[in-house]
Tab-separated table of N, CA and C in Angstrom:
chain	number	residue	atom	x	y	z
U	28	MET	N	95.338	92.522	110.458
U	28	MET	CA	95.518	93.245	109.273
U	28	MET	C	96.495	92.779	108.291
U	29	SER	N	96.271	92.994	106.997
U	29	SER	CA	97.182	92.543	106.003
U	29	SER	C	97.573	93.686	105.183
U	30	VAL	N	98.856	94.057	105.098
U	30	VAL	CA	99.359	95.104	104.280
U	30	VAL	C	100.173	94.419	103.157
U	31	LEU	N	99.592	94.541	101.872
U	31	LEU	CA	100.355	94.105	100.730
U	31	LEU	C	100.930	95.357	100.078
U	32	LEU	N	102.352	95.244	99.894
U	32	LEU	CA	102.938	96.397	99.395
U	32	LEU	C	103.806	95.822	98.140
U	33	GLU	N	103.514	96.291	96.992
U	33	GLU	CA	104.341	95.826	95.755
U	33	GLU	C	105.257	97.006	95.433
U	34	PHE	N	106.519	96.720	95.282
U	34	PHE	CA	107.436	97.805	94.939
U	34	PHE	C	108.559	97.320	93.976
U	35	ALA	N	109.048	98.378	93.305
U	35	ALA	CA	110.267	98.122	92.520
U	35	ALA	C	111.212	99.192	92.958
U	36	ILE	N	112.481	98.831	93.198
U	36	ILE	CA	113.540	99.693	93.598
U	36	ILE	C	114.834	99.381	92.966
U	37	PHE	N	115.449	100.386	92.396
U	37	PHE	CA	116.718	100.094	91.741
U	37	PHE	C	117.493	101.414	91.492
U	38	PRO	N	118.807	101.338	91.417
U	38	PRO	CA	119.582	102.454	91.075
U	38	PRO	C	119.532	102.823	89.634
U	39	THR	N	119.633	104.066	89.300
U	39	THR	CA	119.528	104.435	87.973
U	39	THR	C	120.908	104.832	87.310
U	40	ASP	N	122.039	104.681	88.131
U	40	ASP	CA	123.335	105.036	87.747
U	40	ASP	C	124.281	103.980	87.612
U	41	LYS	N	123.749	102.688	87.280
U	41	LYS	CA	124.623	101.578	87.291
U	41	LYS	C	124.653	100.828	85.882
U	42	GLY	N	124.059	101.489	84.907
U	42	GLY	CA	124.002	100.927	83.575
U	42	GLY	C	122.797	100.088	83.293
U	43	ASP	N	122.886	99.329	82.275
U	43	ASP	CA	121.748	98.600	81.781
U	43	ASP	C	121.207	97.472	82.715
U	44	SER	N	122.221	96.777	83.374
U	44	SER	CA	121.841	95.680	84.161
U	44	SER	C	121.929	96.129	85.622
U	45	VAL	N	120.998	95.929	86.439
U	45	VAL	CA	121.106	96.224	87.919
U	45	VAL	C	120.736	94.938	88.742
U	46	SER	N	120.943	93.838	88.122
U	46	SER	CA	120.666	92.618	88.909
U	46	SER	C	121.566	92.400	90.121
U	47	LYS	N	122.720	92.873	90.055
U	47	LYS	CA	123.666	92.795	91.230
U	47	LYS	C	123.002	93.568	92.446
U	48	GLN	N	122.551	94.777	92.150
U	48	GLN	CA	121.944	95.614	93.201
U	48	GLN	C	120.585	95.076	93.649
U	49	VAL	N	119.800	94.631	92.713
U	49	VAL	CA	118.459	94.084	92.982
U	49	VAL	C	118.626	92.757	93.847
U	50	SER	N	119.623	91.997	93.536
U	50	SER	CA	119.874	90.809	94.277
U	50	SER	C	120.175	91.119	95.731
U	51	GLN	N	120.930	92.145	95.966
U	51	GLN	CA	121.256	92.642	97.298
U	51	GLN	C	119.891	92.990	98.141
U	52	VAL	N	119.078	93.680	97.374
U	52	VAL	CA	117.768	94.016	97.964
U	52	VAL	C	116.938	92.813	98.270
U	53	ILE	N	116.849	91.847	97.341
U	53	ILE	CA	116.103	90.651	97.667
U	53	ILE	C	116.719	89.850	98.826
U	54	GLU	N	118.038	89.852	98.821
U	54	GLU	CA	118.615	89.182	99.932
U	54	GLU	C	118.236	89.790	101.378
U	55	LEU	N	118.175	91.149	101.388
U	55	LEU	CA	117.828	91.872	102.534
U	55	LEU	C	116.387	91.588	102.922
U	56	ILE	N	115.457	91.481	101.911
U	56	ILE	CA	114.055	91.168	102.136
U	56	ILE	C	113.969	89.677	102.712
U	57	ARG	N	114.670	88.798	102.106
U	57	ARG	CA	114.582	87.388	102.482
U	57	ARG	C	115.054	87.275	103.958
U	58	GLU	N	116.164	87.974	104.281
U	58	GLU	CA	116.698	87.909	105.646
U	58	GLU	C	115.840	88.578	106.686
U	59	SER	N	114.948	89.416	106.206
U	59	SER	CA	114.022	90.125	107.218
U	59	SER	C	112.966	89.138	107.766
U	60	GLY	N	112.706	88.083	107.128
U	60	GLY	CA	111.718	87.173	107.587
U	60	GLY	C	110.310	87.558	107.104
U	61	ILE	N	110.105	88.602	106.465
U	61	ILE	CA	108.865	89.117	105.971
U	61	ILE	C	108.428	88.330	104.708
U	62	SER	N	107.230	87.889	104.632
U	62	SER	CA	106.727	87.121	103.500
U	62	SER	C	106.822	88.029	102.178
U	63	TYR	N	107.371	87.310	101.107
U	63	TYR	CA	107.618	88.214	99.858
U	63	TYR	C	107.381	87.285	98.634
U	64	GLN	N	107.192	87.902	97.487
U	64	GLN	CA	107.094	87.241	96.279
U	64	GLN	C	107.778	88.072	95.248
U	65	LEU	N	108.873	87.486	94.596
U	65	LEU	CA	109.598	88.263	93.564
U	65	LEU	C	108.881	88.058	92.242
U	66	THR	N	108.696	89.113	91.397
U	66	THR	CA	108.199	88.967	90.106
U	66	THR	C	109.260	89.534	89.184
U	67	ALA	N	108.989	89.465	87.884
U	67	ALA	CA	109.904	90.070	86.961
U	67	ALA	C	109.918	91.594	86.975
U	68	MET	N	108.934	92.236	87.508
U	68	MET	CA	108.851	93.631	87.502
U	68	MET	C	108.915	94.291	88.887
U	69	GLY	N	109.013	93.541	89.960
U	69	GLY	CA	109.028	94.058	91.264
U	69	GLY	C	108.871	92.929	92.347
U	70	THR	N	108.677	93.377	93.542
U	70	THR	CA	108.528	92.502	94.665
U	70	THR	C	107.318	92.846	95.409
U	71	LEU	N	106.580	91.805	95.893
U	71	LEU	CA	105.393	91.999	96.781
U	71	LEU	C	105.724	91.526	98.083
U	72	ILE	N	105.446	92.289	99.162
U	72	ILE	CA	105.658	91.890	100.491
U	72	ILE	C	104.324	91.936	101.284
U	73	GLU	N	104.174	91.202	102.301
U	73	GLU	CA	103.026	91.243	103.220
U	73	GLU	C	103.459	91.363	104.632
U	74	THR	N	102.917	92.273	105.300
U	74	THR	CA	103.146	92.618	106.792
U	74	THR	C	101.908	92.781	107.523
U	75	ASP	N	101.963	92.903	108.793
U	75	ASP	CA	100.768	93.016	109.673
U	75	ASP	C	100.439	94.458	109.841
U	76	ALA	N	101.373	95.406	109.552
U	76	ALA	CA	101.177	96.809	109.784
U	76	ALA	C	101.868	97.632	108.745
U	77	LEU	N	101.304	98.749	108.393
U	77	LEU	CA	101.978	99.602	107.383
U	77	LEU	C	103.383	100.131	107.743
U	78	PRO	N	103.606	100.558	109.035
U	78	PRO	CA	104.973	101.020	109.317
U	78	PRO	C	105.994	99.835	109.084
U	79	GLU	N	105.653	98.661	109.334
U	79	GLU	CA	106.577	97.531	109.140
U	79	GLU	C	106.963	97.444	107.640
U	80	ALA	N	105.967	97.602	106.744
U	80	ALA	CA	106.214	97.453	105.326
U	80	ALA	C	107.065	98.617	104.876
U	81	LEU	N	106.765	99.824	105.281
U	81	LEU	CA	107.472	101.029	104.873
U	81	LEU	C	108.893	100.957	105.384
U	82	ALA	N	109.067	100.472	106.572
U	82	ALA	CA	110.482	100.332	107.185
U	82	ALA	C	111.289	99.502	106.357
U	83	LEU	N	110.717	98.356	105.881
U	83	LEU	CA	111.552	97.419	104.953
U	83	LEU	C	111.919	98.192	103.672
U	84	VAL	N	110.953	98.897	103.040
U	84	VAL	CA	111.263	99.616	101.848
U	84	VAL	C	112.276	100.665	102.123
U	85	ASN	N	112.327	101.311	103.240
U	85	ASN	CA	113.295	102.211	103.638
U	85	ASN	C	114.748	101.591	103.773
U	86	ARG	N	114.682	100.486	104.484
U	86	ARG	CA	115.969	99.778	104.482
U	86	ARG	C	116.560	99.316	103.115
U	87	CYS	N	115.704	98.975	102.251
U	87	CYS	CA	116.108	98.708	100.877
U	87	CYS	C	116.725	99.893	100.292
U	88	TYR	N	115.980	101.058	100.353
U	88	TYR	CA	116.586	102.393	99.852
U	88	TYR	C	117.928	102.630	100.487
U	89	ASP	N	118.043	102.545	101.830
U	89	ASP	CA	119.281	102.802	102.431
U	89	ASP	C	120.449	101.931	101.903
U	90	LEU	N	120.166	100.621	101.600
U	90	LEU	CA	121.160	99.720	101.097
U	90	LEU	C	121.629	100.196	99.755
U	91	LEU	N	120.712	100.574	98.827
U	91	LEU	CA	121.088	101.086	97.504
U	91	LEU	C	121.732	102.422	97.589
U	92	ALA	N	121.268	103.309	98.455
U	92	ALA	CA	121.825	104.672	98.471
U	92	ALA	C	123.243	104.699	98.920
U	93	GLU	N	123.766	103.634	99.610
U	93	GLU	CA	125.163	103.581	99.989
U	93	GLU	C	126.121	103.726	98.849
U	94	ASP	N	125.670	103.193	97.607
U	94	ASP	CA	126.631	103.187	96.460
U	94	ASP	C	125.906	103.716	95.172
U	95	SER	N	124.868	104.535	95.391
U	95	SER	CA	124.156	105.023	94.234
U	95	SER	C	123.832	106.570	94.475
U	96	GLU	N	123.950	107.338	93.326
U	96	GLU	CA	123.535	108.693	93.402
U	96	GLU	C	122.029	108.884	93.282
U	97	ARG	N	121.374	107.978	92.593
U	97	ARG	CA	119.935	108.099	92.238
U	97	ARG	C	119.285	106.704	92.387
U	98	VAL	N	118.156	106.664	93.160
U	98	VAL	CA	117.518	105.467	93.361
U	98	VAL	C	116.067	105.659	92.933
U	99	TYR	N	115.492	104.842	92.032
U	99	TYR	CA	114.087	104.892	91.619
U	99	TYR	C	113.279	103.906	92.334
U	100	THR	N	112.108	104.306	92.756
U	100	THR	CA	111.171	103.454	93.491
U	100	THR	C	109.766	103.710	93.093
U	101	THR	N	108.868	102.655	92.886
U	101	THR	CA	107.523	102.720	92.760
U	101	THR	C	106.896	101.822	93.871
U	102	MET	N	105.730	102.200	94.297
U	102	MET	CA	105.029	101.425	95.362
U	102	MET	C	103.535	101.433	95.076
U	103	THR	N	102.875	100.350	95.319
U	103	THR	CA	101.373	100.178	95.360
U	103	THR	C	101.063	99.488	96.693
U	104	ILE	N	100.103	99.962	97.457
U	104	ILE	CA	99.809	99.405	98.680
U	104	ILE	C	98.335	99.070	98.745
U	105	ASP	N	98.008	97.902	99.379
U	105	ASP	CA	96.574	97.447	99.576
U	105	ASP	C	96.501	96.980	101.065
U	106	ILE	N	95.764	97.734	101.883
U	106	ILE	CA	95.646	97.368	103.226
U	106	ILE	C	94.209	96.862	103.496
U	107	GLN	N	94.022	95.694	104.116
U	107	GLN	CA	92.839	95.177	104.431
U	107	GLN	C	92.730	94.698	105.976
U	108	LYS	N	91.814	95.125	106.687
U	108	LYS	CA	91.678	94.723	108.121
U	108	LYS	C	91.084	93.291	108.264
U	109	ASN	N	91.384	92.666	109.269
U	109	ASN	CA	90.918	91.325	109.596
U	109	ASN	C	91.237	90.326	108.541
U	110	LYS	N	92.283	90.444	107.859
U	110	LYS	CA	92.768	89.449	106.819
U	110	LYS	C	94.236	89.183	107.135
U	111	HIS	N	94.644	88.004	106.712
U	111	HIS	CA	96.048	87.547	106.819
U	111	HIS	C	96.381	86.630	105.695
U	112	ASN	N	97.655	86.544	105.421
U	112	ASN	CA	98.226	85.561	104.362
U	112	ASN	C	97.610	85.815	102.961
U	113	ARG	N	97.234	87.024	102.733
U	113	ARG	CA	96.780	87.330	101.332
U	113	ARG	C	97.743	87.094	100.248
U	114	LEU	N	99.008	87.178	100.534
U	114	LEU	CA	100.038	86.913	99.481
U	114	LEU	C	99.783	85.516	98.817
U	115	LYS	N	99.328	84.608	99.674
U	115	LYS	CA	98.998	83.253	99.143
U	115	LYS	C	97.561	83.086	98.827
U	116	THR	N	96.627	83.606	99.677
U	116	THR	CA	95.239	83.326	99.407
U	116	THR	C	94.605	83.989	98.224
U	117	LYS	N	95.148	85.166	97.910
U	117	LYS	CA	94.613	85.917	96.671
U	117	LYS	C	94.943	85.101	95.402
U	118	VAL	N	96.137	84.484	95.370
U	118	VAL	CA	96.491	83.708	94.134
U	118	VAL	C	95.666	82.450	94.167
U	119	GLU	N	95.479	81.807	95.404
U	119	GLU	CA	94.699	80.576	95.437
U	119	GLU	C	93.252	80.729	95.027
U	120	ALA	N	92.671	81.906	95.276
U	120	ALA	CA	91.352	82.220	94.923
U	120	ALA	C	91.131	82.124	93.335
U	121	ILE	N	92.133	82.652	92.610
U	121	ILE	CA	92.084	82.627	91.159
U	121	ILE	C	92.379	81.161	90.758
U	122	GLU	N	93.382	80.458	91.328
U	122	GLU	CA	93.633	79.121	90.876
U	122	GLU	C	92.492	78.207	91.181
U	123	ASN	N	91.682	78.493	92.249
U	123	ASN	CA	90.513	77.551	92.471
U	123	ASN	C	89.493	77.676	91.395
U	124	LYS	N	89.500	78.774	90.630
U	124	LYS	CA	88.587	78.976	89.519
U	124	LYS	C	89.225	78.565	88.139
U	125	ILE	N	90.458	78.684	87.892
U	125	ILE	CA	90.984	78.419	86.567
U	125	ILE	C	92.178	77.485	86.521
U	126	GLY	N	92.622	76.996	87.740
U	126	GLY	CA	93.827	76.079	87.792
U	126	GLY	C	95.094	76.899	88.089
U	127	LYS	N	96.188	76.254	88.016
U	127	LYS	CA	97.452	76.866	88.262
U	127	LYS	C	97.742	78.054	87.286
U	128	VAL	N	98.336	79.064	87.883
U	128	VAL	CA	98.564	80.268	87.067
U	128	VAL	C	100.045	80.446	86.739
U	129	ASN	N	100.915	79.842	87.523
U	129	ASN	CA	102.302	79.943	87.304
U	129	ASN	C	102.939	78.715	86.613
U	130	LYS	N	103.715	79.007	85.579
U	130	LYS	CA	104.379	77.907	84.809
U	130	LYS	C	105.706	77.644	85.345
């Protein structure tokens, strides 16, 4: 099974720039060993099961909640049975048709 979960999470009470807090979240994700892809508007993770993905989002929330009164989160989830490594293969499928997509 492949669970792709895209999410954005950040505190709303830290002013205009929250890169310090988001960096802590990305560090937590990186250290988890779960495959991820950072984008300008959020982070995409891939796990083998939904509870694993949701647990990581919960850990990210707990990290931010330690020092924040309000945390904003959005999530989009795509679950497909009998698939793996879609974080990479979905991009490759497009690149096979039109060439590299990232500059």
